[in-house]
Tab-separated table of C-alpha atoms and ligand atoms in Angstrom:
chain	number	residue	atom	x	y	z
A	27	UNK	CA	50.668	43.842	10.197
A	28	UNK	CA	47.708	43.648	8.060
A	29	UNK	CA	44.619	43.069	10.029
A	30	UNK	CA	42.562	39.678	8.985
A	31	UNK	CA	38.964	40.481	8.248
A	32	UNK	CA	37.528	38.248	10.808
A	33	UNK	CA	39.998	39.318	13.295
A	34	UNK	CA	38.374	42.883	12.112
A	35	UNK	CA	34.982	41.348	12.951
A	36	UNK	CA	35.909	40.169	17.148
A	37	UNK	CA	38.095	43.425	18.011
A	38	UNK	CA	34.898	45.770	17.639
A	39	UNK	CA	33.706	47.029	20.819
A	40	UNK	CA	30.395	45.775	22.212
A	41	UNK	CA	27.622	48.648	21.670
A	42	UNK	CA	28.315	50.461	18.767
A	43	UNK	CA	25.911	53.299	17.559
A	44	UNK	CA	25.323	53.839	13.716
A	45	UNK	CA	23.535	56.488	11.798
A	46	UNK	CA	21.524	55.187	8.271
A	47	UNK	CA	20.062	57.930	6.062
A	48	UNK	CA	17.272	56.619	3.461
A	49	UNK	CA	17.334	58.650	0.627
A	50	UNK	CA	14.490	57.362	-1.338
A	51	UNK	CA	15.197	58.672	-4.656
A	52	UNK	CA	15.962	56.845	-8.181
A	53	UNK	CA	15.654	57.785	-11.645
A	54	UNK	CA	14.061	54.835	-12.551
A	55	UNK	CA	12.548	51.394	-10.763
A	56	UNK	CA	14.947	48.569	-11.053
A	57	UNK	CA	12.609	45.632	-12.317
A	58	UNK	CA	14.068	43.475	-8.635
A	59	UNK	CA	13.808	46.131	-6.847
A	60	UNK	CA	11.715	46.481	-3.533
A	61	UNK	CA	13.264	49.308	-1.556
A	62	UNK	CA	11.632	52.649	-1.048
A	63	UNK	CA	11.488	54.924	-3.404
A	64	UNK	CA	10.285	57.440	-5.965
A	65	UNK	CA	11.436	59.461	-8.862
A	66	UNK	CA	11.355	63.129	-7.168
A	67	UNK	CA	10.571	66.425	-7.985
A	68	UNK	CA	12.927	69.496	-6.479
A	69	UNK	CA	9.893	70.147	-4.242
A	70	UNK	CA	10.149	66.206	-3.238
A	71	UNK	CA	14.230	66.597	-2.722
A	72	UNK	CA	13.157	70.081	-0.388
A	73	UNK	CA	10.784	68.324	1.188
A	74	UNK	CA	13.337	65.608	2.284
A	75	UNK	CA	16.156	67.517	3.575
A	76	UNK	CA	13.737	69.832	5.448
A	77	UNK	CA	12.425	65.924	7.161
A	78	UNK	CA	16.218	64.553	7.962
A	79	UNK	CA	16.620	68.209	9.837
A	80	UNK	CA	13.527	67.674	11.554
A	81	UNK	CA	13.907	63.652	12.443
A	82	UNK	CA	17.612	64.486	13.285
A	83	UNK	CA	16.339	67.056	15.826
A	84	UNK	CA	13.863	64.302	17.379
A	85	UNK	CA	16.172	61.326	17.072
A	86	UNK	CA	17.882	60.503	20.754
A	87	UNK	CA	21.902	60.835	20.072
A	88	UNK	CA	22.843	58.917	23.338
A	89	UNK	CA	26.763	58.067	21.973
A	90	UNK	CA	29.185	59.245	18.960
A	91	UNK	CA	28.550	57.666	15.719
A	92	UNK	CA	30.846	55.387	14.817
A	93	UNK	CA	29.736	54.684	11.585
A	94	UNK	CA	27.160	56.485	8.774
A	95	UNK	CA	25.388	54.808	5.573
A	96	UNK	CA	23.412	56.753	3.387
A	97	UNK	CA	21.649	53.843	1.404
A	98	UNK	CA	18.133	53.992	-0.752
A	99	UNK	CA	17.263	54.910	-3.068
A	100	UNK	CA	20.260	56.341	-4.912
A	101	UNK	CA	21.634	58.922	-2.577
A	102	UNK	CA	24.209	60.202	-5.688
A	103	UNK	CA	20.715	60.894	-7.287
A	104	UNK	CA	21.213	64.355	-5.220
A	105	UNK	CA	22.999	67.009	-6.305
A	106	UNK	CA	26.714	67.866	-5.076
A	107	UNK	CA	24.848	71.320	-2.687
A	108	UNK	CA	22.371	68.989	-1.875
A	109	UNK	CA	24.572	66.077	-0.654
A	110	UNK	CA	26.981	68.700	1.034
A	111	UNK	CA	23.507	70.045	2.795
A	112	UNK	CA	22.421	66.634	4.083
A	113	UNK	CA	25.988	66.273	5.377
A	114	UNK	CA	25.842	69.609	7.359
A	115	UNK	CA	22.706	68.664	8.573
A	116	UNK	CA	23.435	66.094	10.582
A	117	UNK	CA	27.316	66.205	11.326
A	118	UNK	CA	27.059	68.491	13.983
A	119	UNK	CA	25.520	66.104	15.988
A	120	UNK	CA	27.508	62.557	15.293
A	121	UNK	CA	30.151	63.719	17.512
A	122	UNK	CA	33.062	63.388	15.665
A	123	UNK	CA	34.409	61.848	12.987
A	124	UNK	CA	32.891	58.544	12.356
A	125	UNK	CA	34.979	55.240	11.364
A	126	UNK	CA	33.960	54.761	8.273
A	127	UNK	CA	30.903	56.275	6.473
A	128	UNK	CA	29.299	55.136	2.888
A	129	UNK	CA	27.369	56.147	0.442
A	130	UNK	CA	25.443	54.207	-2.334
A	131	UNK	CA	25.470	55.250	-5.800
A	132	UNK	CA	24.055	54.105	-9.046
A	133	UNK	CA	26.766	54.050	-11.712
A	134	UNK	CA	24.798	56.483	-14.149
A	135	UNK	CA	24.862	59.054	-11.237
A	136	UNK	CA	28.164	58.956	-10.680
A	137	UNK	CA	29.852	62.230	-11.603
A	138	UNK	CA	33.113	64.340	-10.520
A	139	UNK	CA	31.122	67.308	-8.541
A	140	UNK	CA	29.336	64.991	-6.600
A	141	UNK	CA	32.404	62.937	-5.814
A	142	UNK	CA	34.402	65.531	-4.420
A	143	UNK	CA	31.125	67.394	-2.274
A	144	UNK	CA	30.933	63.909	-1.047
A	145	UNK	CA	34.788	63.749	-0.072
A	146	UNK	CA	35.177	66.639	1.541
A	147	UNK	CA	32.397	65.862	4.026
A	148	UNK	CA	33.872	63.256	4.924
A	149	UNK	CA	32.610	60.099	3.141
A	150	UNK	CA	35.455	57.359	3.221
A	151	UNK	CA	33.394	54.289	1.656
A	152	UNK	CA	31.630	54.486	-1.902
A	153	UNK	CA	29.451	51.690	-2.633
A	154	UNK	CA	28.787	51.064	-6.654
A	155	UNK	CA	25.223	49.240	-7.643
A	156	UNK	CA	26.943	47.318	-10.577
A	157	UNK	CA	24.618	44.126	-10.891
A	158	UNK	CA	26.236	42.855	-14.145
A	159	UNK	CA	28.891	43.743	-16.398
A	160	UNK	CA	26.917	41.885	-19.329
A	161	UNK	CA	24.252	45.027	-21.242
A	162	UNK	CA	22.145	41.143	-21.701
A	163	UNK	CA	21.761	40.921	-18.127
A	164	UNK	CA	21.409	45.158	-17.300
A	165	UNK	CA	18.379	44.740	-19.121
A	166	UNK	CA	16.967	41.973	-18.224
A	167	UNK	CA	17.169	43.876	-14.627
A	168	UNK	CA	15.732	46.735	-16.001
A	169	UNK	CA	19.229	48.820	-14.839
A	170	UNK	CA	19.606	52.291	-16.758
A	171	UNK	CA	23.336	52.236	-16.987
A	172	UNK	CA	25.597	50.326	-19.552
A	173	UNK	CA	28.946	48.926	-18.792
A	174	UNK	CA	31.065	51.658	-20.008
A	175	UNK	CA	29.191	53.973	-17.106
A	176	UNK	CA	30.793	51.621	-15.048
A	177	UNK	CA	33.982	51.884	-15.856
A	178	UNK	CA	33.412	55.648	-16.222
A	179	UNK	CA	32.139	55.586	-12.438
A	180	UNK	CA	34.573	53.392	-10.628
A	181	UNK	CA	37.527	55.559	-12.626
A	182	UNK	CA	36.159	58.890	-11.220
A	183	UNK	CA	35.972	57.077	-7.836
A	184	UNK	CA	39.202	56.127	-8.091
A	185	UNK	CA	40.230	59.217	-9.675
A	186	UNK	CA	38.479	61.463	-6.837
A	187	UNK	CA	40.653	60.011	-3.654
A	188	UNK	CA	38.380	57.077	-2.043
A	189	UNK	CA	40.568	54.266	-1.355
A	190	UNK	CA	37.701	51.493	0.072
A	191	UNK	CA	34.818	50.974	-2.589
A	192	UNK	CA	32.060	48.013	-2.584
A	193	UNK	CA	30.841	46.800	-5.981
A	194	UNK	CA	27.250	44.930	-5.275
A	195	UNK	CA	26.798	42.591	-7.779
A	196	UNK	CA	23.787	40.278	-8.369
A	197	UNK	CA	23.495	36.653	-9.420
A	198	UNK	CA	20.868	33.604	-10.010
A	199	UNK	CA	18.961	35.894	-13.262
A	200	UNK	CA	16.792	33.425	-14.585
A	201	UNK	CA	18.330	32.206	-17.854
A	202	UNK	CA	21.675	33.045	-16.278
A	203	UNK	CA	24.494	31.356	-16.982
A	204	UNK	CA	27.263	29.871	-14.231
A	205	UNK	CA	29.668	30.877	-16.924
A	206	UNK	CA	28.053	34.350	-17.186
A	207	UNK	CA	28.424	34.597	-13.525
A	208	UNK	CA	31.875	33.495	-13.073
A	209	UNK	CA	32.441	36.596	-16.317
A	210	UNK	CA	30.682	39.161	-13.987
A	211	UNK	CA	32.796	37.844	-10.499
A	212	UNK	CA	36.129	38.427	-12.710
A	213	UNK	CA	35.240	41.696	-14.275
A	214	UNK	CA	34.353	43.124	-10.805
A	215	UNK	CA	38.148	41.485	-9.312
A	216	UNK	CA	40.104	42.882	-12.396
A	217	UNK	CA	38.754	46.514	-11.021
A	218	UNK	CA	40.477	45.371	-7.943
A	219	UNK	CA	37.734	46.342	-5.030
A	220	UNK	CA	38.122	46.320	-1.559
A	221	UNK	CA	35.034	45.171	-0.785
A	222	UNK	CA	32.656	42.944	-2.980
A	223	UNK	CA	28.618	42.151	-2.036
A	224	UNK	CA	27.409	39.136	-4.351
A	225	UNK	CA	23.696	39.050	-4.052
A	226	UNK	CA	21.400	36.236	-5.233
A	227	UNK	CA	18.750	37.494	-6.943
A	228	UNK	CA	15.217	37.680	-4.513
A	229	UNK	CA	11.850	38.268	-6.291
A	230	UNK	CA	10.304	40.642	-4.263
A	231	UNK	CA	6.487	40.928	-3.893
A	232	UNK	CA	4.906	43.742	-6.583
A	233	UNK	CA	8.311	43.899	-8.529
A	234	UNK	CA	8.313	43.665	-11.764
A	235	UNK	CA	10.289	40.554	-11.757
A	236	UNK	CA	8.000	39.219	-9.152
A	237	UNK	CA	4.881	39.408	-11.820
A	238	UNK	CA	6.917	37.847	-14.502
A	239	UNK	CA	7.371	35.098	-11.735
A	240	UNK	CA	4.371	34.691	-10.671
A	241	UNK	CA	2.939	34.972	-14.433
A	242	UNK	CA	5.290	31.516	-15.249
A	243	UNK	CA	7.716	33.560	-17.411
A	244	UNK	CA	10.303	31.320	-15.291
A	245	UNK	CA	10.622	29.014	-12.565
A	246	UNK	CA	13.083	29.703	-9.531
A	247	UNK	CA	15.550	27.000	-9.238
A	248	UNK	CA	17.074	26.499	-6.022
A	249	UNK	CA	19.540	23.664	-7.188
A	250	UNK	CA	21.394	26.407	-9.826
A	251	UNK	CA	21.314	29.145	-6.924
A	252	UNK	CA	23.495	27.039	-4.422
A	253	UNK	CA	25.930	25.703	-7.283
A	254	UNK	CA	26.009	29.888	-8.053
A	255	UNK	CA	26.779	30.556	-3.998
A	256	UNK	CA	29.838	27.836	-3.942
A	257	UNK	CA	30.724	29.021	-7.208
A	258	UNK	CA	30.992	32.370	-5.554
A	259	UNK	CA	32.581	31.918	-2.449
A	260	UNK	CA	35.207	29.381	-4.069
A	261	UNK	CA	36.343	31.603	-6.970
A	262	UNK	CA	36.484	34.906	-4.777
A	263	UNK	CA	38.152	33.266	-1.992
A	264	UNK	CA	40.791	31.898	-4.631
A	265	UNK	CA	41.290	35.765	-5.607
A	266	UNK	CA	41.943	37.059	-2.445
A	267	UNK	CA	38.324	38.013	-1.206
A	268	UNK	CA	38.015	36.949	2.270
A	269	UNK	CA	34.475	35.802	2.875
A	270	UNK	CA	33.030	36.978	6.378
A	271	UNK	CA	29.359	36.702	5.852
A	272	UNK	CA	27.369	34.959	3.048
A	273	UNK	CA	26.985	37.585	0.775
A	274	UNK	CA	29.863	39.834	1.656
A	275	UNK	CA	33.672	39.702	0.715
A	276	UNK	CA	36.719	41.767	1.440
A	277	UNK	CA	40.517	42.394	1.244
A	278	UNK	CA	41.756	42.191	4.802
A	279	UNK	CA	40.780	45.249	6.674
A	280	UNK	CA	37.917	46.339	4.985
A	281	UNK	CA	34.917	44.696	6.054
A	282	UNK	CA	31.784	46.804	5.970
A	283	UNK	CA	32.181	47.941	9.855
A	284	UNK	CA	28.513	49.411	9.716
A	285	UNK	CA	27.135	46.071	8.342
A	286	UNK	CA	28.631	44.349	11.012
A	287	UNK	CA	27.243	46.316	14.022
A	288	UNK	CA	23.995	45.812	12.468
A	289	UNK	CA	24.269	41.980	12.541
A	290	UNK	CA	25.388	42.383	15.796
A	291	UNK	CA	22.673	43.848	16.972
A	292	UNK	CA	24.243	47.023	17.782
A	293	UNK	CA	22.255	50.439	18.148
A	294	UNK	CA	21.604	52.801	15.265
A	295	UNK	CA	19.378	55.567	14.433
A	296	UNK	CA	17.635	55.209	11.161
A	297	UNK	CA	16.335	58.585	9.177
A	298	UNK	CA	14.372	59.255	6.236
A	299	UNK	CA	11.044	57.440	5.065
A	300	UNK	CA	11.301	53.663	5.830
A	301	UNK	CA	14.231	53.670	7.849
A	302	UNK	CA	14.648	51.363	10.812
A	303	UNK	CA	15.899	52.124	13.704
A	304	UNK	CA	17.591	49.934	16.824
A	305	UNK	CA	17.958	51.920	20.111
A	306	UNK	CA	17.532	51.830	23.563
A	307	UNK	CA	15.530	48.820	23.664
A	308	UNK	CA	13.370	49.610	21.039
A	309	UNK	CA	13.393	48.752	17.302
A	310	UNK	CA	11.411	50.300	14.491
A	311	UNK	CA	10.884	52.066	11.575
A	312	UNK	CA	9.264	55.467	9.396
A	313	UNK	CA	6.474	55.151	6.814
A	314	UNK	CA	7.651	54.291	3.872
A	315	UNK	CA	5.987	57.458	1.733
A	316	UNK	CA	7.595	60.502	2.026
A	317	UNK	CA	4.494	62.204	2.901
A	318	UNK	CA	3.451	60.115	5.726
A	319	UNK	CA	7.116	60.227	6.838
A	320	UNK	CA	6.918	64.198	7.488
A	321	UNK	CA	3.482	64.311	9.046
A	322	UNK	CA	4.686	61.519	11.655
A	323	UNK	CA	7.412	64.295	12.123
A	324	UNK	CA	5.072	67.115	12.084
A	325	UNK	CA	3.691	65.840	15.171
A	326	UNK	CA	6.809	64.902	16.799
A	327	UNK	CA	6.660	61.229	15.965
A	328	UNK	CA	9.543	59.207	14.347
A	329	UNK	CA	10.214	55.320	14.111
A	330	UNK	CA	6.371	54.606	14.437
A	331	UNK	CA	5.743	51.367	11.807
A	332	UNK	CA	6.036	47.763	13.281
A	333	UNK	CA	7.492	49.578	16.888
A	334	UNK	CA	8.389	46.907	19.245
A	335	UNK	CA	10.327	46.265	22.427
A	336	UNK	CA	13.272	44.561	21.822
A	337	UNK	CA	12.684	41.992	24.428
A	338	UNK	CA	15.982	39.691	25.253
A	339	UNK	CA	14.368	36.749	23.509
A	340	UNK	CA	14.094	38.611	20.460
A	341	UNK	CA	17.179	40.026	20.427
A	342	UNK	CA	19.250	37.200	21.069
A	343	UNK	CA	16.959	35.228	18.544
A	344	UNK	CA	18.174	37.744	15.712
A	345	UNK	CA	21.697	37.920	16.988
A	346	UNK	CA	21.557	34.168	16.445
A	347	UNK	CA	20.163	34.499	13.007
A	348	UNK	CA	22.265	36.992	12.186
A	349	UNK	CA	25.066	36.208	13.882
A	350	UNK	CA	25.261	32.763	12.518
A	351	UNK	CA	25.343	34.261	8.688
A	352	UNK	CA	28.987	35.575	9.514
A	353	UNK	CA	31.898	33.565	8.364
A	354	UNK	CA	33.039	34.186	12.307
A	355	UNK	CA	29.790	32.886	14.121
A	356	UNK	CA	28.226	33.976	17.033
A	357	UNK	CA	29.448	34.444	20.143
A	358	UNK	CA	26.609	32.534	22.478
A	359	UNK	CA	28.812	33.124	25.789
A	360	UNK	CA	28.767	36.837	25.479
A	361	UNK	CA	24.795	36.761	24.037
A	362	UNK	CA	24.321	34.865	27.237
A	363	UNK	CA	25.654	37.690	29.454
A	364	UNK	CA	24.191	40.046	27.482
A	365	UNK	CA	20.637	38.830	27.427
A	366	UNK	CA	20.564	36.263	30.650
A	367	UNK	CA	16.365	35.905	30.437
A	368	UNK	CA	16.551	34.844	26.634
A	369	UNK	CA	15.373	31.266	26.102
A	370	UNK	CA	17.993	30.191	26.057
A	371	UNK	CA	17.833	26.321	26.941
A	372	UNK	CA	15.449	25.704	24.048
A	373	UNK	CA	17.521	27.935	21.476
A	374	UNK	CA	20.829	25.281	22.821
A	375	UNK	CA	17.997	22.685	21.337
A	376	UNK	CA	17.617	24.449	18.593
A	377	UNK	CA	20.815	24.779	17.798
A	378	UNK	CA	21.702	20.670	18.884
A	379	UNK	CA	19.271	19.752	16.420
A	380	UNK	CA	20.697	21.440	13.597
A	381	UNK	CA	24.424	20.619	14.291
A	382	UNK	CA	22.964	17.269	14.461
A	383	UNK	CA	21.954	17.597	11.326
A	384	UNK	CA	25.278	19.077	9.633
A	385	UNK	CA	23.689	23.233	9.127
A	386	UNK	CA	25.499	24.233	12.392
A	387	UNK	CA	28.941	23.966	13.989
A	388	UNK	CA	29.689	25.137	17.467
A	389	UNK	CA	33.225	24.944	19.502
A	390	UNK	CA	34.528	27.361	22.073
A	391	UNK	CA	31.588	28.914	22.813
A	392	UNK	CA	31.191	29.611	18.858
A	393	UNK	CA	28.076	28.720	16.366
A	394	UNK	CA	28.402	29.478	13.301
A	395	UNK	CA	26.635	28.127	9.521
A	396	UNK	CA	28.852	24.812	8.221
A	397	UNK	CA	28.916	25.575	4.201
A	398	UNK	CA	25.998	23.353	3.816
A	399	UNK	CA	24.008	25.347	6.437
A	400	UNK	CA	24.692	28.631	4.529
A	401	UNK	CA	23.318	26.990	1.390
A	402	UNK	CA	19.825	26.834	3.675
A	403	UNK	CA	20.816	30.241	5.685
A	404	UNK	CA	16.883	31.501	5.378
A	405	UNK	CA	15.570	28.256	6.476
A	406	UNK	CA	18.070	27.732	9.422
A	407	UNK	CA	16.897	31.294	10.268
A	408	UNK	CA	13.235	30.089	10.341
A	409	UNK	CA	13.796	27.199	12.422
A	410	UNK	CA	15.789	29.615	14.885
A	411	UNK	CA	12.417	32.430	15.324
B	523	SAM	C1	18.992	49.359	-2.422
B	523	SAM	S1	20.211	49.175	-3.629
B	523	SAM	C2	20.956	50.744	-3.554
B	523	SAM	C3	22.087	50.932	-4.530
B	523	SAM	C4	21.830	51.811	-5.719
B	523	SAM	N1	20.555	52.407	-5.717
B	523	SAM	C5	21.949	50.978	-6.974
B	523	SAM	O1	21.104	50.126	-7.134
B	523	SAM	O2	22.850	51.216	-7.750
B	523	SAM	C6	21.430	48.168	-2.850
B	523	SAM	C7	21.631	46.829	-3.483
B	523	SAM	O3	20.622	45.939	-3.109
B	523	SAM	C8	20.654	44.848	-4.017
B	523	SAM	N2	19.272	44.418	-4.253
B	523	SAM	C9	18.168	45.183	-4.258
B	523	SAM	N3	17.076	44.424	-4.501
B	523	SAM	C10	17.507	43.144	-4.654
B	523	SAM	C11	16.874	41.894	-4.940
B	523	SAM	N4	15.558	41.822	-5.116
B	523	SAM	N5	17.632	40.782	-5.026
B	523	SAM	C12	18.967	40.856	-4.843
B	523	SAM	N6	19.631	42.003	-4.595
B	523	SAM	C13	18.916	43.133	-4.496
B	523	SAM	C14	21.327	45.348	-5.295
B	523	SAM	O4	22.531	44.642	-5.498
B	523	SAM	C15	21.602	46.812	-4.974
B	523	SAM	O5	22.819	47.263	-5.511
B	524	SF4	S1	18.220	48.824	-7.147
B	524	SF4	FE1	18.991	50.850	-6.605
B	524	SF4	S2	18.658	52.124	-8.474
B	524	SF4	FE2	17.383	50.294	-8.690
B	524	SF4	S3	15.376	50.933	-7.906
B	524	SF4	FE3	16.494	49.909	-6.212
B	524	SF4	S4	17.456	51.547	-5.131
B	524	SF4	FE4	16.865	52.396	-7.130
């Protein structure tokens, strides 16, 4: 019996704990692009491992790992010894063999010897920055790979034994076309993923894109993003994609299980500079600059940026918000039990006033977004903090 992926999403069990590795490394920024990182030096990639060792050796391992991301940053930016090193470094202490555990790559990184170091430790999810299909729209991103590196990188995927692979792709360019979408939605199905992330382009402050923005090269238009969502959700739920949050689509089965502990609010230990971390009532992150990163460890310090008790009233305020972003909702009865002192009678007004007024649906003890409510996800979210 194949299992449904919102089925997937309720059987989990309630405190999960996941390990994220930054790797803040690219060859080159991405003109969108707001993440941490740098173009590194071999002194740089030294540098790094020698950090994970150290933060791994600080970071509190209360539970086995159930599941691993290594995200950035391009993490295939490393070579195959060096991505077999950072494996060794912390296996040894995730207890086992996790669920599932992915990787990000960029397409132009993408090569045969780092596929198979990256197998045989253990990695069971590859995860392919595509953006576009279209070398109009690569550009316009400021991507360094071309569409045939594509191809040549999902092939060697393929080719090297990993059976669940996420394409990201990215939508709303300005300029962009809903026919050039709907091109760049089919050219990622016809590689037949399991897993597809469809991400509407943000302009992020001190990008690239961002000072074109703010320079009036374009103008944002919400109207064409929301036609692009339903466009989106519509076409890939035709093909078999079954949507479970708003961004995120999958063939039964394989729905991202680490992205789903994290929207619900599970535990995980974040390492490497500007990771956050969730875990034993605390949430934080590193420095986000490898240098600062590794003299916070120096002196024993790890997860020191915006630290903050996770008090029940914020946690059950971002399981809400989070929560509410997944095709199966939120479950308020078991939020309730978890976190008894949350606020809870004014978030039940919170949440009246915006079934009232069609963004939220709740039955059997569910909320969840209605379709027009995930059109205004970020501003539902606001009203909900
Ligand atoms: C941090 S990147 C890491 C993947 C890998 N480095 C790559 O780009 O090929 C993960 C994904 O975040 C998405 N992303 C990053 N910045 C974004 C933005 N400003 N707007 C929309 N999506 C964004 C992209 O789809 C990207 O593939
Ligand atoms: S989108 Fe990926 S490759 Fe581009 S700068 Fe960001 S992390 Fe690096």
């Amino acid at each position: 019996m194949s299992t449904n992926v919102i089925e997937q999403a309720k059987a989990a069990p309630s405190v999960e704990l996941g390990l994220y590795v930054h790797v803040p490394f690219c060859a080159s920024t991405c003109d969108f692009c707001a993440f941490y990182q740098i173009m590194p030096t071999a002194g740089d990639i030294r540098r790094f491992l020698e950090g994970v060792a150290a933060e791994a050796a600080l970071a509190e391992w209360t539970g086995p790992v159930s599941t691993v991301f290594w995200g950035g940053g391009t993490p295939g930016l490393l070579a195959a010894r060096d991505l077999t090193r950072l494996a060794k470094l912390v296996s040894d202490r995730t207890g086992g063999t996790p669920r599932e555990w992915t990787v990000e790559l960029a397409p132009a990184s993408v090569t045969e010897a780092r596929l198979a170091a990256l197998r045989d430790c253990g990695v069971t999810r590859i995860s392919l920055g595509v953006q576009s299909f279209q070398p109009r729209w690569l550009e316009a991103l400021g991507r360094k790979h071309t569409r045939e590196q594509v191809y040549r990188a999902y092939a060697r995927i393929r080719k090297a034994g990993f059976a669940n692979v996420n394409l990201d792709l990215t939508f709303a360019l300005p300029g962009q076309t809903g026919e050039e979408w709907v091109a760049d939605v089919d050219a990622a199905v016809a590689l037949a993923p399991e897993h597809l992330s469809t991400y509407c382009l943000t302009f992020e402050e001190d990008t690239a894109l961002w000072v074109r923005l703010s320079q009036g090269a374009f103008r944002l238009d919400p109207e064409k993003e929301a036609r692009l969502y339903e466009t989106t959700w519509d076409r890939l739920g035709a093909l078999g994609y079954e949507q479970y949050e708003i961004s995120n689509f999958a063939r039964p089965g394989f729905a991202c299980l680490h992205n789903l502990n994290t929207w619900r609010m599970q535990e995980w230990i974040g390492l490497g500079p500007s990771a956050a971390s969730q875990q034993g009532g605390w949430r934080g992150s590193n420095p986000a600059d490898l240098g600062l990163w590794l003299s916070e460890l120096a002196q024993g310090r790890r997860m020191t940026a915006d630290r903050r008790t996770l008090s029940p009233a914020l946690l059950a305020a971002d399981a809400l918000v989070f929560g509410l972003r997944m095709n199966r909702g939120v479950d308020l009865a078991a939020w309730r039990l978890r976190c008894p002192d949350a606020p809870w009678r004014e978030m039940d007004e919170n949440l009246a006033r915006l079934a009232a007024e069609g963004l939220v649906e709740q039955g059997g003890g569910i909320a969840r977004l209605t379709r027009r409510g995930r059109l205004l996800a970020d501003a539902v979210g606001l009203e909900l903090i």
